[in-house]
C-alpha positions as semicolon CSV with decimal commas, in nm:
position;residue;x (nm);y (nm);z (nm)
1;M;2,007;-0,619;-1,107
2;T;2,052;-0,262;-1,231
3;I;1,806;-0,133;-1,491
4;Q;1,897;0,166;-1,704
5;W;1,799;0,300;-2,047
6;Y;1,897;0,641;-2,183
7;P;1,959;0,617;-2,560
8;G;2,095;0,909;-2,761
9;H;1,762;1,024;-2,902
10;M;1,638;1,092;-2,546
11;A;1,928;1,327;-2,472
12;K;1,855;1,507;-2,799
13;A;1,483;1,524;-2,716
14;K;1,561;1,684;-2,379
15;R;1,747;1,965;-2,557
16;Q;1,465;2,007;-2,809
17;V;1,203;2,028;-2,535
18;S;1,396;2,309;-2,368
19;E;1,421;2,495;-2,699
20;K;1,051;2,459;-2,788
21;L;0,911;2,560;-2,449
22;Q;0,895;2,926;-2,553
23;F;0,646;2,837;-2,827
24;V;0,386;2,666;-2,604
25;D;0,133;2,793;-2,350
26;I;0,105;2,478;-2,141
27;V;0,262;2,135;-2,098
28;F;0,051;1,819;-2,093
29;E;0,245;1,575;-1,875
30;L;0,126;1,218;-1,922
31;V;0,186;0,976;-1,637
32;D;0,091;0,610;-1,611
33;G;-0,204;0,564;-1,374
34;R;-0,045;0,246;-1,240
35;L;0,265;0,438;-1,125
36;P;0,180;0,810;-1,121
37;I;0,501;0,910;-0,944
38;S;0,751;0,656;-1,077
39;S;0,646;0,739;-1,436
40;R;0,731;1,108;-1,389
41;N;1,069;1,225;-1,509
42;P;1,230;1,401;-1,209
43;M;1,419;1,627;-1,452
44;L;1,093;1,783;-1,579
45;D;1,057;2,044;-1,305
46;Q;1,396;2,181;-1,400
47;I;1,332;2,155;-1,775
48;L;0,983;2,310;-1,772
49;Q;1,083;2,613;-1,565
50;G;0,742;2,678;-1,409
51;K;0,544;2,648;-1,733
52;P;0,170;2,584;-1,664
53;R;0,107;2,210;-1,653
54;L;-0,185;1,971;-1,691
55;V;-0,107;1,627;-1,547
56;L;-0,294;1,359;-1,743
57;I;-0,317;1,033;-1,548
58;N;-0,336;0,796;-1,844
59;K;-0,428;0,425;-1,851
60;A;-0,669;0,493;-1,565
61;D;-0,869;0,189;-1,680
62;L;-0,580;-0,034;-1,567
63;A;-0,525;0,139;-1,232
64;D;-0,686;0,092;-0,891
65;P;-0,968;0,355;-0,892
66;S;-0,936;0,437;-0,522
67;Q;-0,564;0,503;-0,563
68;T;-0,623;0,717;-0,873
69;K;-0,860;0,946;-0,682
70;Q;-0,599;0,997;-0,413
71;W;-0,330;1,074;-0,671
72;E;-0,558;1,331;-0,836
73;T;-0,584;1,505;-0,498
74;Y;-0,205;1,483;-0,459
75;F;-0,133;1,654;-0,792
76;N;-0,391;1,924;-0,721
77;K;-0,212;1,998;-0,395
78;Q;0,111;2,035;-0,594
79;G;-0,056;2,316;-0,789
80;F;-0,118;2,126;-1,113
81;A;-0,439;2,085;-1,307
82;V;-0,508;1,709;-1,327
83;L;-0,733;1,473;-1,521
84;A;-0,761;1,093;-1,524
85;I;-0,801;0,957;-1,878
86;N;-0,769;0,645;-2,090
87;S;-0,635;0,741;-2,432
88;Q;-0,686;0,387;-2,565
89;D;-1,067;0,418;-2,567
90;N;-1,076;0,802;-2,568
91;K;-1,225;0,820;-2,218
92;G;-1,175;1,162;-2,065
93;S;-1,009;1,320;-2,370
94;K;-1,302;1,559;-2,431
95;S;-1,230;1,717;-2,093
96;I;-0,867;1,798;-2,180
97;L;-0,936;2,127;-2,361
98;P;-1,165;2,266;-2,085
99;K;-0,905;2,165;-1,824
100;A;-0,630;2,339;-2,023
101;K;-0,839;2,657;-2,049
102;E;-0,902;2,638;-1,676
103;A;-0,529;2,615;-1,607
104;L;-0,462;2,910;-1,841
105;V;-0,757;3,126;-1,737
106;E;-0,542;3,419;-1,616
107;K;-0,326;3,419;-1,930
108;L;-0,632;3,400;-2,158
109;Q;-0,800;3,685;-1,969
110;R;-0,490;3,904;-2,003
111;E;-0,479;3,842;-2,378
112;Q;-0,848;3,927;-2,407
113;Q;-0,800;4,251;-2,214
114;K;-0,520;4,347;-2,451
115;G;-0,759;4,302;-2,740
116;L;-0,573;4,005;-2,884
117;K;-0,778;3,774;-3,106
118;P;-0,851;3,428;-2,964
119;R;-0,613;3,163;-3,095
120;A;-0,551;2,794;-3,052
121;I;-0,384;2,692;-2,726
122;R;-0,039;2,549;-2,793
123;A;0,052;2,253;-2,575
124;M;0,357;2,030;-2,552
125;V;0,280;1,664;-2,479
126;I;0,553;1,503;-2,272
127;G;0,609;1,182;-2,078
128;I;0,824;0,872;-2,046
129;P;0,827;0,600;-2,317
130;N;0,513;0,394;-2,376
131;V;0,293;0,612;-2,155
132;G;0,042;0,667;-2,437
133;K;0,135;1,006;-2,584
134;S;0,096;0,912;-2,950
135;T;-0,229;0,724;-2,886
136;L;-0,373;1,032;-2,715
137;L;-0,265;1,258;-3,001
138;N;-0,426;1,029;-3,256
139;R;-0,752;1,027;-3,059
140;L;-0,758;1,404;-3,040
141;A;-0,665;1,449;-3,406
142;G;-0,931;1,202;-3,514
143;K;-0,691;1,024;-3,746
144;K;-0,362;0,838;-3,726
145;K;-0,104;1,115;-3,741
146;A;0,133;1,011;-3,464
147;K;0,328;0,686;-3,470
148;T;0,218;0,442;-3,200
149;G;0,348;0,113;-3,070
150;N;0,322;-0,123;-2,777
151;S;0,688;-0,082;-2,696
152;P;0,901;0,210;-2,578
153;G;1,096;0,430;-2,816
154;V;0,854;0,452;-3,111
155;T;0,839;0,833;-3,136
156;K;1,189;0,956;-3,225
157;G;1,117;1,316;-3,334
158;Q;0,882;1,605;-3,267
159;Q;0,566;1,685;-3,461
160;W;0,277;1,933;-3,437
161;I;-0,079;1,797;-3,444
162;R;-0,394;2,012;-3,457
163;Y;-0,710;1,939;-3,258
164;K;-1,003;2,115;-3,425
165;N;-0,928;2,490;-3,418
166;D;-0,874;2,510;-3,044
167;L;-0,557;2,319;-2,969
168;E;-0,217;2,269;-3,131
169;L;-0,020;1,982;-2,983
170;L;0,354;1,923;-3,001
171;D;0,441;1,555;-2,967
172;T;0,778;1,463;-2,819
173;P;0,968;1,135;-2,779
174;G;0,949;0,958;-2,445
175;I;1,227;1,081;-2,220
176;L;1,372;0,879;-1,934
177;W;1,651;1,009;-1,714
178;P;2,021;0,914;-1,696
179;K;2,014;0,726;-1,365
180;F;1,744;0,566;-1,149
181;E;1,844;0,655;-0,793
182;D;1,589;0,400;-0,668
183;Q;1,612;0,068;-0,852
184;E;1,256;-0,016;-0,745
185;I;1,146;0,257;-0,987
186;G;1,334;0,074;-1,261
187;K;1,150;-0,248;-1,174
188;K;0,813;-0,074;-1,184
189;L;0,892;0,079;-1,524
190;A;1,010;-0,257;-1,655
191;L;0,698;-0,433;-1,529
192;T;0,464;-0,184;-1,700
193;G;0,654;-0,177;-2,031
194;A;0,844;0,153;-2,025
195;I;1,184;-0,017;-2,069
196;K;1,290;-0,250;-2,348
197;E;1,277;-0,613;-2,240
198;Q;1,632;-0,683;-2,355
199;L;1,758;-0,460;-2,075
200;F;1,636;-0,661;-1,775
201;H;1,605;-1,018;-1,651
202;Q;1,243;-1,119;-1,697
203;D;1,236;-1,360;-1,404
204;D;1,348;-1,080;-1,168
205;I;1,063;-0,857;-1,287
206;A;0,807;-1,140;-1,276
207;L;0,909;-1,216;-0,916
208;Y;0,879;-0,847;-0,830
209;G;0,527;-0,844;-0,979
210;L;0,424;-1,157;-0,787
211;D;0,554;-1,018;-0,458
212;F;0,357;-0,698;-0,517
213;F;0,030;-0,877;-0,596
214;I;0,071;-1,111;-0,298
215;Q;0,100;-0,806;-0,074
216;F;-0,173;-0,584;-0,221
217;Y;-0,401;-0,788;-0,448
218;P;-0,374;-1,157;-0,347
219;E;-0,733;-1,239;-0,447
220;Q;-0,674;-1,113;-0,801
221;L;-0,356;-1,319;-0,831
222;A;-0,525;-1,633;-0,697
223;K;-0,820;-1,593;-0,934
224;R;-0,606;-1,551;-1,244
225;Y;-0,388;-1,858;-1,184
226;Q;-0,630;-2,071;-0,979
227;L;-0,411;-2,062;-0,671
228;T;-0,499;-2,172;-0,318
229;Q;-0,420;-1,984;0,001
230;E;-0,142;-2,238;0,060
231;D;0,003;-2,160;-0,283
232;L;0,019;-1,791;-0,194
233;Q;0,236;-1,876;0,108
234;L;0,508;-2,023;-0,115
235;P;0,836;-1,835;-0,169
236;S;0,790;-1,631;-0,487
237;P;1,041;-1,838;-0,696
238;D;0,844;-2,154;-0,611
239;L;0,517;-1,976;-0,685
240;L;0,649;-1,864;-1,023
241;M;0,746;-2,223;-1,104
242;L;0,400;-2,343;-1,000
243;I;0,236;-2,082;-1,228
244;T;0,475;-2,182;-1,507
245;Q;0,359;-2,542;-1,476
246;K;-0,008;-2,447;-1,448
247;Q;0,025;-2,250;-1,772
248;G;0,155;-2,560;-1,950
249;F;0,515;-2,443;-1,988
250;Q;0,659;-2,740;-1,795
251;E;0,992;-2,624;-1,651
252;D;1,034;-2,325;-1,888
253;Y;1,086;-2,058;-1,623
254;E;1,147;-1,789;-1,888
255;K;0,813;-1,849;-2,060
256;G;0,640;-1,848;-1,724
257;S;0,805;-1,516;-1,640
258;Q;0,698;-1,366;-1,972
259;R;0,340;-1,479;-1,916
260;V;0,322;-1,323;-1,569
261;I;0,470;-0,993;-1,688
262;H;0,237;-0,961;-1,986
263;D;-0,067;-1,069;-1,786
264;I;0,009;-0,790;-1,537
265;R;0,067;-0,534;-1,812
266;D;-0,251;-0,629;-1,997
267;G;-0,467;-0,605;-1,685
268;K;-0,546;-0,977;-1,676
269;L;-0,481;-0,980;-1,302
270;G;-0,721;-0,688;-1,259
271;K;-0,671;-0,321;-1,179
272;Y;-0,364;-0,229;-0,974
273;T;-0,147;0,065;-0,874
274;L;0,221;0,009;-0,802
275;D;0,279;0,355;-0,650
276;R;0,082;0,346;-0,324
277;Y;-0,047;0,683;-0,211
278;E;-0,035;0,579;0,155
279;E;0,341;0,524;0,124
280;M;0,398;0,891;0,034
281;G;0,354;0,998;0,394
282;E;0,108;1,270;0,290
């Protein structure tokens, strides 16, 4: 199974991002706390050309807290300011402006020494589809100004949104990249909702999710579906069929797959992180 999604508006957005960089002081890069590396566009380093960056680890409420702490350390070591947030309930958003000022302290000091009047920090908000950009912007703006949705591809254009008098935010559409060199990244993105469901086989992604939970969070999986230790030893296709039957879907493998995927996405199997820090070899 090969997963790929790079519609025309993403290619256009990439060009627009490059053009608008000169107008911003800093880039807010949103990543999904459940896959902090796989949800980063590898093209960004080239596109952003060394622009100061604040990495916002979003959806931290859904991620494994111990993993999130390690990923915060990782991004700090890469030279980025970093903050774990949950834009859905506004947790951590009040710390964004202080973190941005911290990342821009030298630039702000130079402007002050030149006698320039203080002005709002201009930031570009960027990230892959469905990572929570529009939700964050709406929280900061205090009203619904950015379009949001629980599926990728909602934001098709760019828009400026003001946060009080201190921050001007440029929203951008979610941008994926032309080719996933590692198809496991595609599976992770599909499992967490960054890729439209029409573009992958749901049973393949459900099986991938089950294999992951069996390896790293078997207790959470067993609790959700009332499974025994013997059940967890089953081959994953047989386990998926067992869960399908337990959920009352009889032999409807597709409905069982959909249930598993959405349960994982919605956090009904508990907190989890697909990108394992210990596998980075740091």
